[in-house]
Short mmCIF file of C-alpha atoms in Angstrom, two decimals:
data_model
loop_
_atom_site.label_atom_id
_atom_site.label_comp_id
_atom_site.label_asym_id
_atom_site.label_seq_id
_atom_site.Cartn_x
_atom_site.Cartn_y
_atom_site.Cartn_z
CA MET A 1 59.10 25.27 -73.29
CA ILE A 2 57.82 22.71 -70.77
CA ASP A 3 57.37 23.88 -67.18
CA TRP A 4 58.48 20.64 -65.42
CA GLY A 5 57.68 22.09 -61.99
CA ALA A 6 54.06 22.59 -63.04
CA VAL A 7 53.97 19.10 -64.52
CA ARG A 8 55.18 17.57 -61.24
CA VAL A 9 52.58 19.51 -59.22
CA GLY A 10 49.89 18.40 -61.68
CA MET A 11 50.95 14.77 -61.40
CA ARG A 12 50.96 14.96 -57.60
CA ARG A 13 47.41 16.42 -57.64
CA HIS A 14 46.30 13.67 -60.02
CA THR A 15 47.79 11.00 -57.70
CA ILE A 16 46.06 12.50 -54.66
CA ILE A 17 42.72 12.67 -56.48
CA SER A 18 43.16 9.06 -57.65
CA ARG A 19 43.82 7.92 -54.09
CA VAL A 20 40.71 9.75 -52.88
CA ASN A 21 38.69 8.09 -55.64
CA VAL A 22 40.06 4.66 -54.76
CA ARG A 23 39.24 5.23 -51.09
CA SER A 24 35.71 6.34 -51.99
CA PHE A 25 35.32 3.26 -54.18
CA ASN A 26 36.57 0.98 -51.37
CA LEU A 27 34.17 2.66 -48.93
CA SER A 28 31.30 2.06 -51.36
CA LEU A 29 32.31 -1.61 -51.62
CA LEU A 30 32.39 -1.93 -47.83
CA LEU A 31 28.99 -0.28 -47.45
CA GLY A 32 27.57 -2.51 -50.17
CA ALA A 33 28.98 -5.61 -48.49
CA ALA A 34 27.51 -4.49 -45.15
CA VAL A 35 24.06 -4.04 -46.70
CA LEU A 36 24.28 -7.47 -48.37
CA ALA A 37 25.45 -9.05 -45.12
CA ALA A 38 22.55 -7.49 -43.21
CA ALA A 39 19.93 -8.53 -45.77
CA PRO A 40 19.56 -12.17 -44.66
CA VAL A 41 19.13 -11.04 -41.05
CA VAL A 42 16.30 -8.72 -42.09
CA LEU A 43 14.73 -11.37 -44.28
CA VAL A 44 14.69 -14.10 -41.61
CA ALA A 45 13.58 -11.77 -38.83
CA THR A 46 9.93 -12.63 -39.48
CA ASP A 47 10.67 -16.34 -38.95
CA ALA A 48 13.31 -16.10 -36.26
CA GLY A 49 12.23 -19.30 -34.49
CA ALA A 50 12.85 -21.57 -37.48
CA ARG A 51 16.38 -22.90 -37.93
CA GLN A 52 17.39 -23.73 -41.47
CA PRO A 53 19.19 -27.05 -42.09
CA VAL A 54 22.83 -26.77 -43.14
CA ASP A 55 23.19 -26.87 -46.92
CA TYR A 56 26.58 -28.61 -47.23
CA VAL A 57 26.54 -28.56 -51.03
CA LYS A 58 26.14 -24.79 -50.99
CA LYS A 59 28.81 -24.45 -48.29
CA ALA A 60 31.29 -26.51 -50.30
CA ALA A 61 30.58 -24.51 -53.44
CA GLY A 62 31.14 -21.30 -51.50
CA ALA A 63 34.46 -22.49 -50.16
CA PHE A 64 36.29 -21.21 -53.22
CA LYS A 65 34.84 -17.72 -52.95
CA ARG A 66 36.77 -15.04 -51.17
CA ASP A 67 35.02 -13.95 -48.01
CA ALA A 68 33.95 -10.35 -48.55
CA THR A 69 33.94 -9.63 -44.81
CA VAL A 70 37.71 -10.18 -44.53
CA SER A 71 39.78 -7.06 -44.82
CA SER A 72 43.30 -6.20 -43.82
CA ALA A 73 44.03 -6.34 -40.08
CA ARG A 74 46.46 -4.32 -38.00
CA ILE A 75 49.50 -6.02 -36.53
CA PRO A 76 48.79 -6.00 -32.79
CA ALA A 77 51.05 -4.22 -30.30
CA TRP A 78 51.91 -7.50 -28.56
CA LEU A 79 53.41 -8.96 -31.71
CA ASP A 80 57.08 -8.17 -32.33
CA ASN A 81 58.96 -8.64 -35.56
CA ASP A 82 61.16 -11.54 -34.49
CA GLY A 83 61.89 -14.42 -36.81
CA THR A 84 64.04 -16.26 -34.26
CA VAL A 85 63.27 -19.92 -34.83
CA ILE A 86 62.00 -21.94 -31.87
CA LYS A 87 61.32 -25.10 -33.84
CA SER A 88 61.55 -26.17 -37.48
CA VAL A 89 59.05 -28.84 -38.36
CA ASN A 90 60.14 -30.51 -41.58
CA ALA A 91 58.05 -32.85 -43.71
CA SER A 92 60.27 -35.68 -42.49
CA VAL A 93 58.45 -35.49 -39.16
CA LEU A 94 55.62 -37.32 -40.94
CA GLU A 95 57.75 -40.35 -41.85
CA ASN A 96 56.15 -42.44 -39.13
CA ASP A 97 52.64 -41.18 -39.73
CA LYS A 98 50.25 -44.08 -40.37
CA HIS A 99 48.53 -42.22 -43.22
CA PRO A 100 49.87 -43.09 -46.68
CA MET A 101 51.95 -40.36 -48.31
CA THR A 102 55.12 -39.80 -50.25
CA ILE A 103 57.97 -37.71 -48.86
CA LYS A 104 60.37 -36.41 -51.48
CA ASP A 105 62.68 -33.38 -51.62
CA GLY A 106 61.40 -32.19 -48.24
CA VAL A 107 57.76 -32.30 -49.27
CA ALA A 108 55.07 -34.67 -47.94
CA THR A 109 52.24 -35.32 -50.41
CA ALA A 110 49.07 -37.26 -49.66
CA SER A 111 46.06 -38.02 -51.84
CA LEU A 112 42.64 -39.04 -50.61
CA VAL A 113 41.10 -40.86 -53.54
CA GLU A 114 38.12 -42.35 -51.76
CA ARG A 115 35.28 -40.43 -50.24
CA LYS A 116 35.55 -42.32 -46.95
CA GLN A 117 39.16 -41.29 -46.36
CA LEU A 118 39.34 -38.33 -44.00
CA THR A 119 42.95 -37.63 -43.03
CA TRP A 120 45.88 -36.56 -45.20
CA MET A 121 48.39 -36.28 -42.37
CA ALA A 122 48.49 -36.05 -38.59
CA LYS A 123 51.37 -35.43 -36.23
CA MET A 124 51.60 -33.67 -32.88
CA VAL A 125 54.99 -31.99 -32.44
CA ALA A 126 56.10 -30.80 -29.00
CA ILE A 127 57.72 -27.35 -28.80
CA PRO A 128 59.47 -25.64 -25.87
CA PRO A 129 56.80 -23.88 -23.75
CA GLN A 130 56.06 -20.32 -24.91
CA SER A 131 53.71 -17.55 -23.85
CA LYS A 132 53.82 -16.05 -27.33
CA ALA A 133 54.75 -17.61 -30.68
CA CYS A 134 54.07 -17.67 -34.40
CA THR A 135 53.98 -20.55 -36.83
CA THR A 136 54.36 -20.32 -40.59
CA VAL A 137 52.81 -23.23 -42.48
CA TYR A 138 53.72 -24.07 -46.10
CA LEU A 139 51.02 -25.96 -48.00
CA LYS A 140 49.90 -26.76 -51.50
CA PHE A 141 46.32 -27.61 -52.42
CA HIS A 142 46.66 -29.44 -55.72
CA ASP A 143 44.34 -28.91 -58.66
CA ASP A 144 42.31 -32.03 -57.78
CA PHE A 145 41.68 -30.79 -54.22
CA LYS A 146 38.01 -30.40 -53.24
CA PRO A 147 37.17 -28.83 -49.89
CA GLY A 148 34.00 -30.88 -49.41
CA ASP A 149 32.37 -29.91 -46.14
CA GLY A 150 35.55 -28.25 -44.91
CA GLY A 151 38.33 -29.48 -42.67
CA LYS A 152 41.36 -28.67 -40.51
CA LEU A 153 44.86 -27.38 -41.13
CA PRO A 154 47.93 -27.12 -38.85
CA GLY A 155 48.16 -24.68 -35.97
CA LEU A 156 49.47 -24.04 -32.47
CA SER A 157 47.87 -25.88 -29.60
CA ASN A 158 48.11 -27.13 -26.04
CA THR A 159 45.82 -30.13 -25.81
CA GLY A 160 48.09 -32.19 -23.58
CA MET A 161 48.69 -34.70 -26.37
CA GLY A 162 52.13 -33.37 -27.24
CA ARG A 163 53.74 -34.56 -24.03
CA PRO A 164 56.69 -36.85 -24.69
CA VAL A 165 55.61 -39.39 -22.05
CA GLY A 166 52.35 -40.27 -20.31
CA ARG A 167 50.19 -38.38 -22.79
CA ALA A 168 47.24 -40.70 -22.21
CA LYS A 169 47.09 -39.81 -18.51
CA PRO A 170 45.53 -36.59 -17.22
CA GLU A 171 47.95 -33.82 -16.27
CA MET A 172 47.89 -32.92 -12.59
CA VAL A 173 47.52 -29.18 -11.99
CA ASP A 174 47.03 -27.81 -8.47
CA GLY A 175 46.26 -31.37 -7.36
CA MET A 176 43.46 -31.77 -9.91
CA PRO A 177 43.47 -34.06 -12.96
CA TYR A 178 43.20 -32.34 -16.37
CA PRO A 179 42.64 -34.87 -19.21
CA ASN A 180 43.66 -33.97 -22.77
CA SER A 181 41.08 -31.52 -24.08
CA GLY A 182 40.43 -28.50 -26.26
CA TRP A 183 39.76 -30.55 -29.41
CA GLY A 184 37.20 -32.92 -30.94
CA GLY A 185 34.29 -31.55 -28.90
CA ARG A 186 36.31 -31.68 -25.66
CA LYS A 187 35.87 -28.23 -24.18
CA ALA A 188 38.87 -26.09 -23.23
CA ASP A 189 39.35 -26.64 -19.50
CA GLY A 190 41.31 -23.58 -18.35
CA VAL A 191 44.61 -25.38 -18.96
CA HIS A 192 44.23 -27.00 -22.38
CA TRP A 193 43.16 -25.22 -25.58
CA SER A 194 43.87 -25.35 -29.30
CA ALA A 195 44.13 -22.95 -32.25
CA ARG A 196 44.23 -24.95 -35.43
CA THR A 197 43.16 -23.52 -38.77
CA GLY A 198 40.21 -24.58 -40.94
CA PHE A 199 39.48 -24.71 -44.65
CA GLY A 200 36.16 -24.36 -46.50
CA GLY A 201 32.72 -24.61 -44.98
CA TRP A 202 33.12 -21.67 -42.62
CA THR A 203 30.23 -20.83 -40.34
CA GLU A 204 30.28 -18.53 -37.37
CA THR A 205 28.13 -20.77 -35.19
CA ILE A 206 29.91 -24.07 -34.80
CA GLY A 207 28.69 -25.22 -31.44
CA MET B 1 39.94 -21.66 -51.17
CA SER B 2 38.53 -20.06 -48.04
CA ILE B 3 40.23 -20.61 -44.69
CA HIS B 4 39.22 -19.72 -41.16
CA SER B 5 40.51 -19.76 -37.63
CA TYR B 6 39.27 -22.69 -35.56
CA PHE B 7 39.95 -22.55 -31.87
CA TYR B 8 38.96 -23.93 -28.50
CA ALA B 9 39.42 -21.37 -25.72
CA ASN B 10 38.15 -20.92 -22.21
CA MET B 11 35.27 -18.69 -23.37
CA ASP B 12 32.25 -18.13 -21.18
CA ASP B 13 29.68 -18.00 -23.99
CA GLY B 14 28.50 -21.60 -23.98
CA LYS B 15 30.22 -22.44 -27.28
CA ILE B 16 32.92 -25.08 -27.42
CA ARG B 17 34.59 -23.95 -30.65
CA HIS B 18 35.03 -20.56 -32.30
CA SER B 19 35.82 -19.53 -35.82
CA ARG B 20 36.57 -16.38 -37.81
CA PRO B 21 37.04 -16.01 -41.59
CA LEU B 22 40.59 -15.52 -42.87
CA GLY B 23 40.06 -15.00 -46.59
CA SER B 24 41.51 -17.37 -49.15
CA LEU B 25 44.54 -19.41 -50.11
CA LYS B 26 45.41 -20.18 -53.72
CA LYS B 27 44.91 -23.65 -55.17
CA GLY B 28 47.37 -25.31 -57.54
CA THR B 29 50.41 -23.44 -56.20
CA TRP B 30 52.44 -23.31 -53.00
CA THR B 31 51.13 -20.93 -50.39
CA ALA B 32 51.62 -20.13 -46.70
CA TYR B 33 49.88 -18.65 -43.72
CA VAL B 34 51.25 -17.28 -40.46
CA GLU B 35 49.44 -17.82 -37.18
CA CYS B 36 50.58 -15.93 -34.07
CA LEU B 37 49.22 -16.48 -30.59
CA LYS B 38 49.67 -14.70 -27.26
CA LEU B 39 48.46 -16.33 -24.07
CA ASN B 40 46.15 -14.32 -21.84
CA THR B 41 46.73 -13.23 -18.28
CA PRO B 42 44.65 -15.72 -16.24
CA GLY B 43 41.43 -14.03 -15.23
CA GLN B 44 41.60 -11.56 -18.10
CA ALA B 45 40.43 -11.84 -21.70
CA ASP B 46 43.58 -10.34 -23.17
CA GLY B 47 44.92 -13.22 -25.22
CA GLY B 48 45.73 -12.67 -28.86
CA LEU B 49 45.33 -14.45 -32.17
CA PHE B 50 46.76 -13.04 -35.37
CA TYR B 51 46.83 -14.40 -38.92
CA ALA B 52 48.53 -13.28 -42.10
CA THR B 53 48.56 -15.01 -45.47
CA ALA B 54 51.27 -14.84 -48.10
CA ASP B 55 48.82 -13.37 -50.60
CA ASP B 56 46.80 -10.95 -48.49
CA GLY B 57 49.06 -10.00 -45.55
CA PRO B 58 47.40 -9.51 -42.13
CA VAL B 59 43.82 -10.83 -42.20
CA LEU B 60 42.86 -11.33 -38.54
CA SER B 61 43.78 -9.71 -35.25
CA GLU B 62 41.89 -10.62 -32.10
CA ASN B 63 43.03 -9.46 -28.70
CA ASP B 64 40.33 -10.59 -26.29
CA ILE B 65 40.65 -14.36 -26.11
CA PRO B 66 40.84 -16.10 -22.71
CA TRP B 67 42.87 -19.13 -23.70
CA ARG B 68 43.39 -20.29 -20.08
CA ASP B 69 42.57 -19.48 -16.50
CA LYS B 70 45.64 -20.96 -14.79
CA ASP B 71 49.12 -19.46 -14.88
CA VAL B 72 50.96 -22.77 -14.90
CA PRO B 73 53.54 -24.32 -17.27
CA GLU B 74 50.91 -26.85 -18.37
CA SER B 75 48.80 -24.07 -19.94
CA MET B 76 51.52 -22.64 -22.21
CA ILE B 77 51.97 -23.00 -25.97
CA ARG B 78 53.51 -26.46 -26.14
CA GLU B 79 52.42 -28.04 -29.42
CA MET B 80 52.58 -27.58 -33.18
CA TRP B 81 49.71 -29.72 -34.43
CA ILE B 82 50.21 -30.89 -38.02
CA ASP B 83 46.61 -31.88 -38.51
CA VAL B 84 45.22 -32.01 -42.04
CA PHE B 85 41.88 -33.71 -42.46
CA CYS B 86 38.27 -33.44 -43.63
CA GLY B 87 35.43 -32.57 -41.33
CA GLY B 88 34.81 -33.60 -38.45
CA THR B 89 33.40 -36.74 -39.82
CA SER B 90 32.80 -36.22 -43.54
CA CYS B 91 34.64 -35.14 -46.68
CA GLY B 92 31.49 -34.38 -48.63
CA PRO B 93 30.29 -36.12 -51.78
CA ASN B 94 33.63 -36.28 -53.68
CA PRO B 95 37.12 -37.72 -53.16
CA PRO B 96 39.00 -34.85 -51.50
CA GLY B 97 42.16 -34.93 -53.64
CA THR B 98 45.77 -34.03 -52.91
CA ILE B 99 47.60 -31.82 -50.39
CA SER B 100 51.33 -31.28 -49.96
CA PHE B 101 53.07 -30.05 -46.81
CA ALA B 102 56.58 -28.63 -46.93
CA GLY B 103 56.97 -27.82 -43.26
CA ALA B 104 56.19 -25.32 -40.54
CA THR B 105 58.47 -22.93 -38.69
CA VAL B 106 57.71 -21.83 -35.14
CA THR B 107 59.22 -18.42 -34.33
CA LYS B 108 59.30 -16.10 -31.32
CA GLY B 109 57.53 -13.33 -33.20
CA LEU B 110 56.36 -12.29 -36.63
CA PRO B 111 58.65 -13.59 -39.37
CA ASP B 112 59.63 -11.49 -42.37
CA MET B 113 57.04 -11.94 -45.13
CA LYS B 114 59.82 -11.49 -47.71
CA ASP B 115 61.48 -14.68 -46.43
CA ILE B 116 58.15 -16.50 -46.63
CA LYS B 117 57.54 -15.39 -50.21
CA ALA B 118 61.09 -16.42 -51.13
CA GLU B 119 60.46 -19.90 -49.70
CA ILE B 120 57.18 -20.15 -51.64
CA ALA B 121 59.01 -19.19 -54.83
CA ARG B 122 61.66 -21.85 -54.13
CA LEU B 123 58.98 -24.50 -53.59
CA ASN B 124 57.20 -23.51 -56.81
CA ARG B 125 60.47 -23.74 -58.75
CA GLN B 126 61.14 -27.15 -57.24
CA SER B 127 57.73 -28.63 -58.06
#
């Protein structure tokens, strides 16, 4: 006769042991990744003054590899579960964009077929002022997509360029002019900033 | 394909731009990422930046970013920048190919990932 109580206890023990093994395996992976990450630092320490030129071919090739340093993050205490929509930005917002694309069934699709072309789509959309917000971006990188040297993807910002009128003029704050900034090498100025997203070609030191 | 955060904040480290790795997005299928941002208290580095992807869930949580130093309406989150391009100034040695954009939704807080996955499934059925 089968003792089902004993079987259940045995299965539970097996599950616990498996979880411990998986955790140990993950820890080993993390330690291994840390050692690998530290290796270049150790290797270049003897020639710390020399700065290696950027190898863009290598960077582009590496763009398809998953970054081993990324692990799961905790949801911060300041972030509530709240899907209340502040603004829906549909593909139709790109209808007046100067960059060639097709818009069909709520999807904007653009192809860059020449090396000199740089921009798939560009549109600044104003949203009601918020101190906290999330944006969810739906994208498809088609099979012919190549990340090249890397590039930019949509994100939240406050550059000053989203103002409905007078966007070319500096904003006046406390009697001082604040030109559009926080993008394209224009430093954040205490008022303006941006938080776009990037693809491919990641490097920690970007100026 | 690897993605990363790319932000300009009022940091006091001499750098203009900052970046952190976010893992990967799939190619050849619809995908999505969620970016959440909390402004800092002026004078304090307590601003937040959080990312989650449809495939990997939460991948970045930073809570020490000084986005601004003035508590004025002009420093708030006011823009959704639909900005998809190569570089800087170069796309590399090959034609960069094709990208589709189905939209972006700005919400007060973290949306339900189930809804996001359902929308991705709908887009994949449609295409």
